[in-house]
Tab-separated table of N, CA and C in Angstrom:
chain	number	residue	atom	x	y	z
A	6	MET	N	123.846	104.780	66.619
A	6	MET	CA	124.363	104.995	67.957
A	6	MET	C	123.250	105.511	68.853
A	7	SER	N	123.183	104.995	70.029
A	7	SER	CA	122.136	105.395	70.969
A	7	SER	C	122.730	106.296	72.050
A	8	LEU	N	122.036	107.371	72.324
A	8	LEU	CA	122.446	108.287	73.385
A	8	LEU	C	121.547	108.079	74.587
A	9	SER	N	122.084	108.274	75.764
A	9	SER	CA	121.245	108.292	76.962
A	9	SER	C	121.925	109.155	78.008
A	10	PHE	N	121.118	109.737	78.882
A	10	PHE	CA	121.650	110.523	79.976
A	10	PHE	C	122.295	109.578	80.961
A	11	PHE	N	123.132	110.152	81.791
A	11	PHE	CA	123.749	109.340	82.832
A	11	PHE	C	122.730	108.963	83.902
A	12	ASP	N	121.681	109.786	84.070
A	12	ASP	CA	120.724	109.546	85.140
A	12	ASP	C	119.282	109.400	84.652
A	13	MET	N	119.099	109.317	83.340
A	13	MET	CA	117.731	109.273	82.809
A	13	MET	C	117.710	108.531	81.473
A	14	GLU	N	116.700	107.722	81.299
A	14	GLU	CA	116.528	107.029	80.026
A	14	GLU	C	115.546	107.818	79.163
A	15	ILE	N	115.918	108.039	77.917
A	15	ILE	CA	115.051	108.789	77.008
A	15	ILE	C	114.006	107.842	76.433
A	16	LYS	N	112.750	108.264	76.531
A	16	LYS	CA	111.632	107.487	76.000
A	16	LYS	C	110.758	108.413	75.167
A	17	ASN	N	109.896	107.824	74.384
A	17	ASN	CA	108.993	108.573	73.518
A	17	ASN	C	107.623	108.683	74.194
A	18	ASP	N	107.614	109.285	75.409
A	18	ASP	CA	106.347	109.420	76.130
A	18	ASP	C	106.285	110.748	76.881
A	19	LYS	N	105.094	111.079	77.355
A	19	LYS	CA	104.837	112.382	77.980
A	19	LYS	C	105.684	112.604	79.232
A	20	ALA	N	105.812	111.603	80.069
A	20	ALA	CA	106.577	111.750	81.315
A	20	ALA	C	108.031	112.125	81.026
A	21	CYS	N	108.617	111.481	80.055
A	21	CYS	CA	109.993	111.794	79.674
A	21	CYS	C	110.074	113.193	79.080
A	22	PHE	N	109.090	113.561	78.274
A	22	PHE	CA	109.101	114.885	77.640
A	22	PHE	C	108.986	116.002	78.675
A	23	VAL	N	108.195	115.787	79.733
A	23	VAL	CA	108.105	116.789	80.797
A	23	VAL	C	109.486	116.990	81.422
A	24	GLN	N	110.173	115.893	81.693
A	24	GLN	CA	111.516	115.971	82.263
A	24	GLN	C	112.477	116.690	81.316
A	25	LEU	N	112.351	116.428	80.018
A	25	LEU	CA	113.229	117.086	79.041
A	25	LEU	C	112.975	118.585	78.980
A	26	TRP	N	111.703	119.008	78.996
A	26	TRP	CA	111.389	120.442	78.994
A	26	TRP	C	111.967	121.116	80.230
A	27	LEU	N	111.783	120.502	81.392
A	27	LEU	CA	112.295	121.080	82.633
A	27	LEU	C	113.819	121.091	82.654
A	28	ARG	N	114.415	120.039	82.152
A	28	ARG	CA	115.880	119.967	82.084
A	28	ARG	C	116.424	121.028	81.143
A	29	LEU	N	115.706	121.301	80.072
A	29	LEU	CA	116.131	122.333	79.126
A	29	LEU	C	116.168	123.702	79.810
A	30	GLU	N	115.154	124.007	80.607
A	30	GLU	CA	115.126	125.283	81.326
A	30	GLU	C	116.229	125.343	82.381
A	31	ARG	N	116.442	124.244	83.102
A	31	ARG	CA	117.533	124.219	84.091
A	31	ARG	C	118.885	124.383	83.425
A	32	THR	N	119.053	123.783	82.252
A	32	THR	CA	120.311	123.895	81.516
A	32	THR	C	120.532	125.333	81.064
A	33	ARG	N	119.469	126.013	80.653
A	33	ARG	CA	119.578	127.421	80.260
A	33	ARG	C	120.096	128.242	81.433
A	34	CYS	N	119.542	128.025	82.620
A	34	CYS	CA	119.978	128.756	83.809
A	34	CYS	C	121.413	128.389	84.188
A	35	LEU	N	121.757	127.118	84.091
A	35	LEU	CA	123.108	126.660	84.402
A	35	LEU	C	124.135	127.300	83.470
A	36	LEU	N	123.858	127.276	82.174
A	36	LEU	CA	124.791	127.853	81.201
A	36	LEU	C	124.923	129.358	81.393
A	37	ALA	N	123.818	130.027	81.736
A	37	ALA	CA	123.882	131.469	82.000
A	37	ALA	C	124.766	131.739	83.213
A	38	GLY	N	124.662	130.911	84.229
A	38	GLY	CA	125.489	131.061	85.422
A	38	GLY	C	126.963	130.820	85.158
A	39	GLN	N	127.257	130.042	84.119
A	39	GLN	CA	128.647	129.762	83.734
A	39	GLN	C	129.135	130.701	82.634
A	40	TYR	N	128.304	131.673	82.285
A	40	TYR	CA	128.610	132.631	81.203
A	40	TYR	C	128.883	131.917	79.882
A	41	LYS	N	128.119	130.865	79.637
A	41	LYS	CA	128.217	130.138	78.370
A	41	LYS	C	126.965	130.394	77.553
A	42	ARG	N	127.111	130.275	76.260
A	42	ARG	CA	125.999	130.492	75.339
A	42	ARG	C	124.989	129.356	75.451
A	43	PHE	N	123.701	129.700	75.465
A	43	PHE	CA	122.627	128.704	75.451
A	43	PHE	C	122.369	128.343	73.993
A	44	CYS	N	123.048	127.288	73.533
A	44	CYS	CA	122.943	126.849	72.147
A	44	CYS	C	122.870	125.324	72.131
A	45	ILE	N	122.529	124.782	70.977
A	45	ILE	CA	122.365	123.332	70.856
A	45	ILE	C	123.637	122.597	71.253
A	46	ARG	N	124.776	123.069	70.769
A	46	ARG	CA	126.055	122.404	71.066
A	46	ARG	C	126.278	122.321	72.588
A	47	ASN	N	126.106	123.435	73.302
A	47	ASN	CA	126.353	123.433	74.741
A	47	ASN	C	125.296	122.630	75.506
A	48	VAL	N	124.059	122.630	75.020
A	48	VAL	CA	123.017	121.814	75.652
A	48	VAL	C	123.380	120.336	75.531
A	49	LEU	N	123.747	119.902	74.341
A	49	LEU	CA	124.087	118.497	74.140
A	49	LEU	C	125.335	118.105	74.921
A	50	LYS	N	126.336	118.978	74.951
A	50	LYS	CA	127.556	118.698	75.723
A	50	LYS	C	127.227	118.592	77.211
A	51	SER	N	126.339	119.459	77.682
A	51	SER	CA	125.943	119.433	79.086
A	51	SER	C	125.157	118.165	79.426
A	52	TRP	N	124.256	117.767	78.538
A	52	TRP	CA	123.400	116.613	78.799
A	52	TRP	C	124.106	115.283	78.607
A	53	PHE	N	124.893	115.165	77.560
A	53	PHE	CA	125.445	113.860	77.192
A	53	PHE	C	126.943	113.731	77.418
A	54	GLY	N	127.609	114.815	77.803
A	54	GLY	CA	129.045	114.762	78.072
A	54	GLY	C	129.833	114.310	76.858
A	55	PRO	N	130.741	113.352	77.051
A	55	PRO	CA	131.599	112.910	75.942
A	55	PRO	C	130.852	112.173	74.820
A	56	LEU	N	129.618	111.756	75.070
A	56	LEU	CA	128.841	111.098	74.014
A	56	LEU	C	128.380	112.089	72.948
A	57	ALA	N	128.397	113.390	73.272
A	57	ALA	CA	127.958	114.431	72.334
A	57	ALA	C	129.113	114.780	71.399
A	58	THR	N	129.348	113.905	70.445
A	58	THR	CA	130.417	114.131	69.471
A	58	THR	C	129.942	115.113	68.412
A	59	ASP	N	130.881	115.571	67.589
A	59	ASP	CA	130.517	116.488	66.507
A	59	ASP	C	129.507	115.863	65.558
A	60	ASN	N	129.596	114.555	65.323
A	60	ASN	CA	128.642	113.874	64.440
A	60	ASN	C	127.236	113.866	65.033
A	61	ILE	N	127.135	113.622	66.324
A	61	ILE	CA	125.829	113.628	66.990
A	61	ILE	C	125.255	115.037	66.974
A	62	ILE	N	126.083	116.028	67.288
A	62	ILE	CA	125.617	117.419	67.280
A	62	ILE	C	125.141	117.800	65.887
A	63	TRP	N	125.889	117.398	64.857
A	63	TRP	CA	125.482	117.708	63.485
A	63	TRP	C	124.159	117.029	63.163
A	64	GLU	N	124.003	115.769	63.555
A	64	GLU	CA	122.777	115.040	63.259
A	64	GLU	C	121.563	115.686	63.922
A	65	VAL	N	121.704	116.114	65.173
A	65	VAL	CA	120.602	116.786	65.864
A	65	VAL	C	120.304	118.111	65.171
A	66	CYS	N	121.344	118.905	64.890
A	66	CYS	CA	121.141	120.206	64.236
A	66	CYS	C	120.520	120.039	62.854
A	67	HIS	N	120.908	119.005	62.150
A	67	HIS	CA	120.367	118.731	60.813
A	67	HIS	C	118.861	118.487	60.861
A	68	ASN	N	118.392	117.940	61.976
A	68	ASN	CA	116.966	117.641	62.126
A	68	ASN	C	116.152	118.782	62.718
A	69	VAL	N	116.807	119.827	63.215
A	69	VAL	CA	116.093	120.960	63.808
A	69	VAL	C	115.859	122.006	62.721
A	70	VAL	N	114.638	122.024	62.203
A	70	VAL	CA	114.258	122.991	61.176
A	70	VAL	C	113.016	123.721	61.670
A	71	VAL	N	113.122	125.053	61.770
A	71	VAL	CA	112.017	125.874	62.237
A	71	VAL	C	111.755	126.944	61.190
A	72	ASN	N	110.501	127.038	60.737
A	72	ASN	CA	110.122	128.011	59.712
A	72	ASN	C	111.013	127.888	58.477
A	73	ASP	N	111.250	126.666	58.047
A	73	ASP	CA	112.060	126.357	56.868
A	73	ASP	C	113.506	126.826	56.985
A	74	GLU	N	114.003	127.041	58.189
A	74	GLU	CA	115.380	127.449	58.412
A	74	GLU	C	116.085	126.423	59.271
A	75	GLN	N	117.290	126.052	58.837
A	75	GLN	CA	118.135	125.136	59.590
A	75	GLN	C	118.709	125.881	60.791
A	76	VAL	N	118.802	125.227	61.927
A	76	VAL	CA	119.371	125.825	63.125
A	76	VAL	C	120.789	125.293	63.286
A	77	CYS	N	121.740	126.194	63.489
A	77	CYS	CA	123.137	125.794	63.654
A	77	CYS	C	123.438	125.505	65.122
A	78	GLY	N	124.461	124.737	65.362
A	78	GLY	CA	124.819	124.327	66.719
A	78	GLY	C	125.223	125.449	67.635
A	79	ASN	N	125.749	126.541	67.084
A	79	ASN	CA	126.203	127.656	67.918
A	79	ASN	C	125.224	128.814	67.959
A	80	ASP	N	124.068	128.683	67.310
A	80	ASP	CA	123.058	129.739	67.353
A	80	ASP	C	122.507	129.849	68.768
A	81	THR	N	122.449	131.066	69.289
A	81	THR	CA	121.891	131.277	70.618
A	81	THR	C	120.389	131.010	70.595
A	82	LEU	N	119.923	130.229	71.567
A	82	LEU	CA	118.506	129.889	71.668
A	82	LEU	C	117.812	130.832	72.633
A	83	PRO	N	116.561	131.190	72.354
A	83	PRO	CA	115.788	132.007	73.307
A	83	PRO	C	115.295	131.128	74.457
A	84	PRO	N	114.752	131.726	75.512
A	84	PRO	CA	114.211	130.922	76.618
A	84	PRO	C	113.080	130.003	76.135
A	85	PRO	N	113.067	128.741	76.577
A	85	PRO	CA	112.035	127.798	76.121
A	85	PRO	C	110.620	128.196	76.508
A	86	SER	N	110.454	128.889	77.612
A	86	SER	CA	109.099	129.242	78.039
A	86	SER	C	108.503	130.375	77.202
A	87	LEU	N	109.344	131.149	76.528
A	87	LEU	CA	108.850	132.265	75.716
A	87	LEU	C	108.752	131.937	74.231
A	88	TYR	N	109.678	131.136	73.720
A	88	TYR	CA	109.719	130.792	72.297
A	88	TYR	C	109.830	129.277	72.151
A	89	PRO	N	108.728	128.566	72.332
A	89	PRO	CA	108.793	127.099	72.419
A	89	PRO	C	108.988	126.352	71.103
A	90	ARG	N	108.686	126.965	69.953
A	90	ARG	CA	108.720	126.203	68.697
A	90	ARG	C	110.103	125.622	68.391
A	91	LYS	N	111.127	126.445	68.508
A	91	LYS	CA	112.488	125.990	68.215
A	91	LYS	C	112.904	124.888	69.184
A	92	HIS	N	112.514	125.024	70.428
A	92	HIS	CA	112.880	124.028	71.433
A	92	HIS	C	112.108	122.729	71.249
A	93	ARG	N	110.875	122.836	70.780
A	93	ARG	CA	110.108	121.626	70.501
A	93	ARG	C	110.815	120.812	69.425
A	94	GLU	N	111.281	121.496	68.384
A	94	GLU	CA	111.997	120.792	67.319
A	94	GLU	C	113.331	120.244	67.811
A	95	LEU	N	113.981	120.973	68.714
A	95	LEU	CA	115.234	120.493	69.299
A	95	LEU	C	114.996	119.217	70.098
A	96	LEU	N	114.003	119.236	70.980
A	96	LEU	CA	113.719	118.036	71.782
A	96	LEU	C	113.282	116.876	70.900
A	97	ARG	N	112.519	117.183	69.883
A	97	ARG	CA	112.087	116.152	68.940
A	97	ARG	C	113.293	115.507	68.262
A	98	ALA	N	114.258	116.328	67.851
A	98	ALA	CA	115.461	115.809	67.199
A	98	ALA	C	116.323	115.011	68.175
A	99	ILE	N	116.435	115.481	69.410
A	99	ILE	CA	117.222	114.756	70.413
A	99	ILE	C	116.621	113.386	70.674
A	100	VAL	N	115.299	113.319	70.815
A	100	VAL	CA	114.639	112.030	71.059
A	100	VAL	C	114.814	111.112	69.850
A	101	ALA	N	114.635	111.647	68.652
A	101	ALA	CA	114.771	110.827	67.438
A	101	ALA	C	116.188	110.269	67.303
A	102	VAL	N	117.192	111.106	67.510
A	102	VAL	CA	118.583	110.665	67.387
A	102	VAL	C	118.925	109.689	68.510
A	103	SER	N	118.470	109.987	69.730
A	103	SER	CA	118.772	109.113	70.866
A	103	SER	C	118.176	107.725	70.716
A	104	LEU	N	116.950	107.666	70.205
A	104	LEU	CA	116.274	106.373	70.061
A	104	LEU	C	116.520	105.721	68.707
A	105	GLY	N	117.145	106.463	67.794
A	105	GLY	CA	117.394	105.912	66.458
A	105	GLY	C	116.124	105.755	65.649
A	106	ILE	N	115.181	106.694	65.823
A	106	ILE	CA	113.921	106.626	65.091
A	106	ILE	C	113.783	107.856	64.201
A	107	SER	N	112.805	107.828	63.342
A	107	SER	CA	112.513	108.960	62.471
A	107	SER	C	111.846	110.078	63.271
A	108	LEU	N	111.998	111.314	62.792
A	108	LEU	CA	111.316	112.440	63.431
A	108	LEU	C	109.813	112.235	63.458
A	109	ARG	N	109.282	111.581	62.449
A	109	ARG	CA	107.833	111.346	62.363
A	109	ARG	C	107.325	110.395	63.432
A	110	LYS	N	108.216	109.598	63.985
A	110	LYS	CA	107.813	108.626	65.006
A	110	LYS	C	107.740	109.241	66.404
A	111	VAL	N	108.288	110.452	66.573
A	111	VAL	CA	108.246	111.111	67.882
A	111	VAL	C	106.818	111.588	68.128
A	112	ASP	N	106.298	111.302	69.306
A	112	ASP	CA	104.912	111.616	69.659
A	112	ASP	C	104.761	113.111	69.945
A	113	LEU	N	104.340	113.872	68.925
A	113	LEU	CA	104.214	115.321	69.052
A	113	LEU	C	103.101	115.736	70.009
A	114	LYS	N	102.018	114.982	70.048
A	114	LYS	CA	100.938	115.316	70.977
A	114	LYS	C	101.430	115.222	72.416
A	115	ALA	N	102.201	114.196	72.713
A	115	ALA	CA	102.750	114.040	74.059
A	115	ALA	C	103.794	115.118	74.342
A	116	LEU	N	104.594	115.485	73.340
A	116	LEU	CA	105.596	116.531	73.504
A	116	LEU	C	104.941	117.881	73.795
A	117	ASP	N	103.870	118.192	73.063
A	117	ASP	CA	103.145	119.449	73.283
A	117	ASP	C	102.421	119.449	74.633
A	118	ALA	N	101.835	118.314	74.993
A	118	ALA	CA	101.158	118.217	76.293
A	118	ALA	C	102.164	118.360	77.431
A	119	ALA	N	103.341	117.826	77.254
A	119	ALA	CA	104.387	117.928	78.271
A	119	ALA	C	104.832	119.378	78.449
A	120	TYR	N	104.865	120.129	77.355
A	120	TYR	CA	105.212	121.551	77.448
A	120	TYR	C	104.204	122.281	78.323
A	121	SER	N	102.927	121.970	78.132
A	121	SER	CA	101.873	122.610	78.928
A	121	SER	C	101.996	122.264	80.408
A	122	VAL	N	102.493	121.073	80.714
A	122	VAL	CA	102.698	120.676	82.107
A	122	VAL	C	103.935	121.379	82.672
A	123	ALA	N	105.008	121.419	81.901
A	123	ALA	CA	106.261	122.010	82.373
A	123	ALA	C	106.176	123.529	82.513
A	124	PHE	N	105.466	124.171	81.592
A	124	PHE	CA	105.340	125.636	81.595
A	124	PHE	C	103.861	126.005	81.504
A	125	PRO	N	103.101	125.840	82.588
A	125	PRO	CA	101.647	126.033	82.514
A	125	PRO	C	101.199	127.463	82.201
A	126	ASN	N	101.972	128.457	82.559
A	126	ASN	CA	101.560	129.850	82.350
A	126	ASN	C	102.382	130.545	81.273
A	127	SER	N	102.937	129.780	80.344
A	127	SER	CA	103.808	130.353	79.327
A	127	SER	C	103.101	130.491	77.988
A	128	THR	N	103.849	130.970	77.017
A	128	THR	CA	103.360	131.128	75.661
A	128	THR	C	102.854	129.788	75.135
A	129	PRO	N	101.643	129.729	74.579
A	129	PRO	CA	101.157	128.464	74.010
A	129	PRO	C	102.072	127.988	72.881
A	130	ILE	N	102.287	126.685	72.805
A	130	ILE	CA	103.223	126.153	71.814
A	130	ILE	C	102.681	126.304	70.395
A	131	ASN	N	101.370	126.155	70.220
A	131	ASN	CA	100.759	126.317	68.903
A	131	ASN	C	99.928	127.588	68.914
A	132	ILE	N	100.614	128.696	68.925
A	132	ILE	CA	99.968	129.991	69.097
A	132	ILE	C	99.023	130.342	67.955
A	133	ASN	N	99.227	129.741	66.782
A	133	ASN	CA	98.400	130.056	65.623
A	133	ASN	C	97.102	129.250	65.559
A	134	LYS	N	96.967	128.262	66.434
A	134	LYS	CA	95.754	127.440	66.412
A	134	LYS	C	94.602	128.178	67.071
A	135	LYS	N	93.434	128.005	66.525
A	135	LYS	CA	92.238	128.608	67.108
A	135	LYS	C	91.716	127.700	68.220
A	136	LYS	N	91.159	128.311	69.240
A	136	LYS	CA	90.564	127.532	70.323
A	136	LYS	C	89.227	126.957	69.876
A	137	ARG	N	88.977	125.727	70.255
A	137	ARG	CA	87.706	125.085	69.912
A	137	ARG	C	86.640	125.539	70.883
A	138	VAL	N	85.454	125.775	70.370
A	138	VAL	CA	84.356	126.229	71.206
A	138	VAL	C	83.440	125.080	71.539
């Protein structure tokens, strides 16, 4: 099954990833304004509406693994600009499920570069990497 936004086509490229990072932050603010939990289930329901069935939510959550821990659909997510690792895996899973591709096929370099464009003054996504001299 293929998912798509009502106003945006999901692609495996940097331009789309920038839009997804920004949309994720806007969704966090929107859900906070509605006094709803910022979690995978509510993000998917907000983005995809009735297309976000329990099976789709389970499939996305099944693919979101951070530090060898599975993320549940109702787990509260931190802000994407401060804790990007979990959100990177979330966006990666959403793109993989939406396009019907493997997680390995999602362009991580483009996803990480898009994060730097969307949040230029935020926590680096690969905080453990050493800077090249």
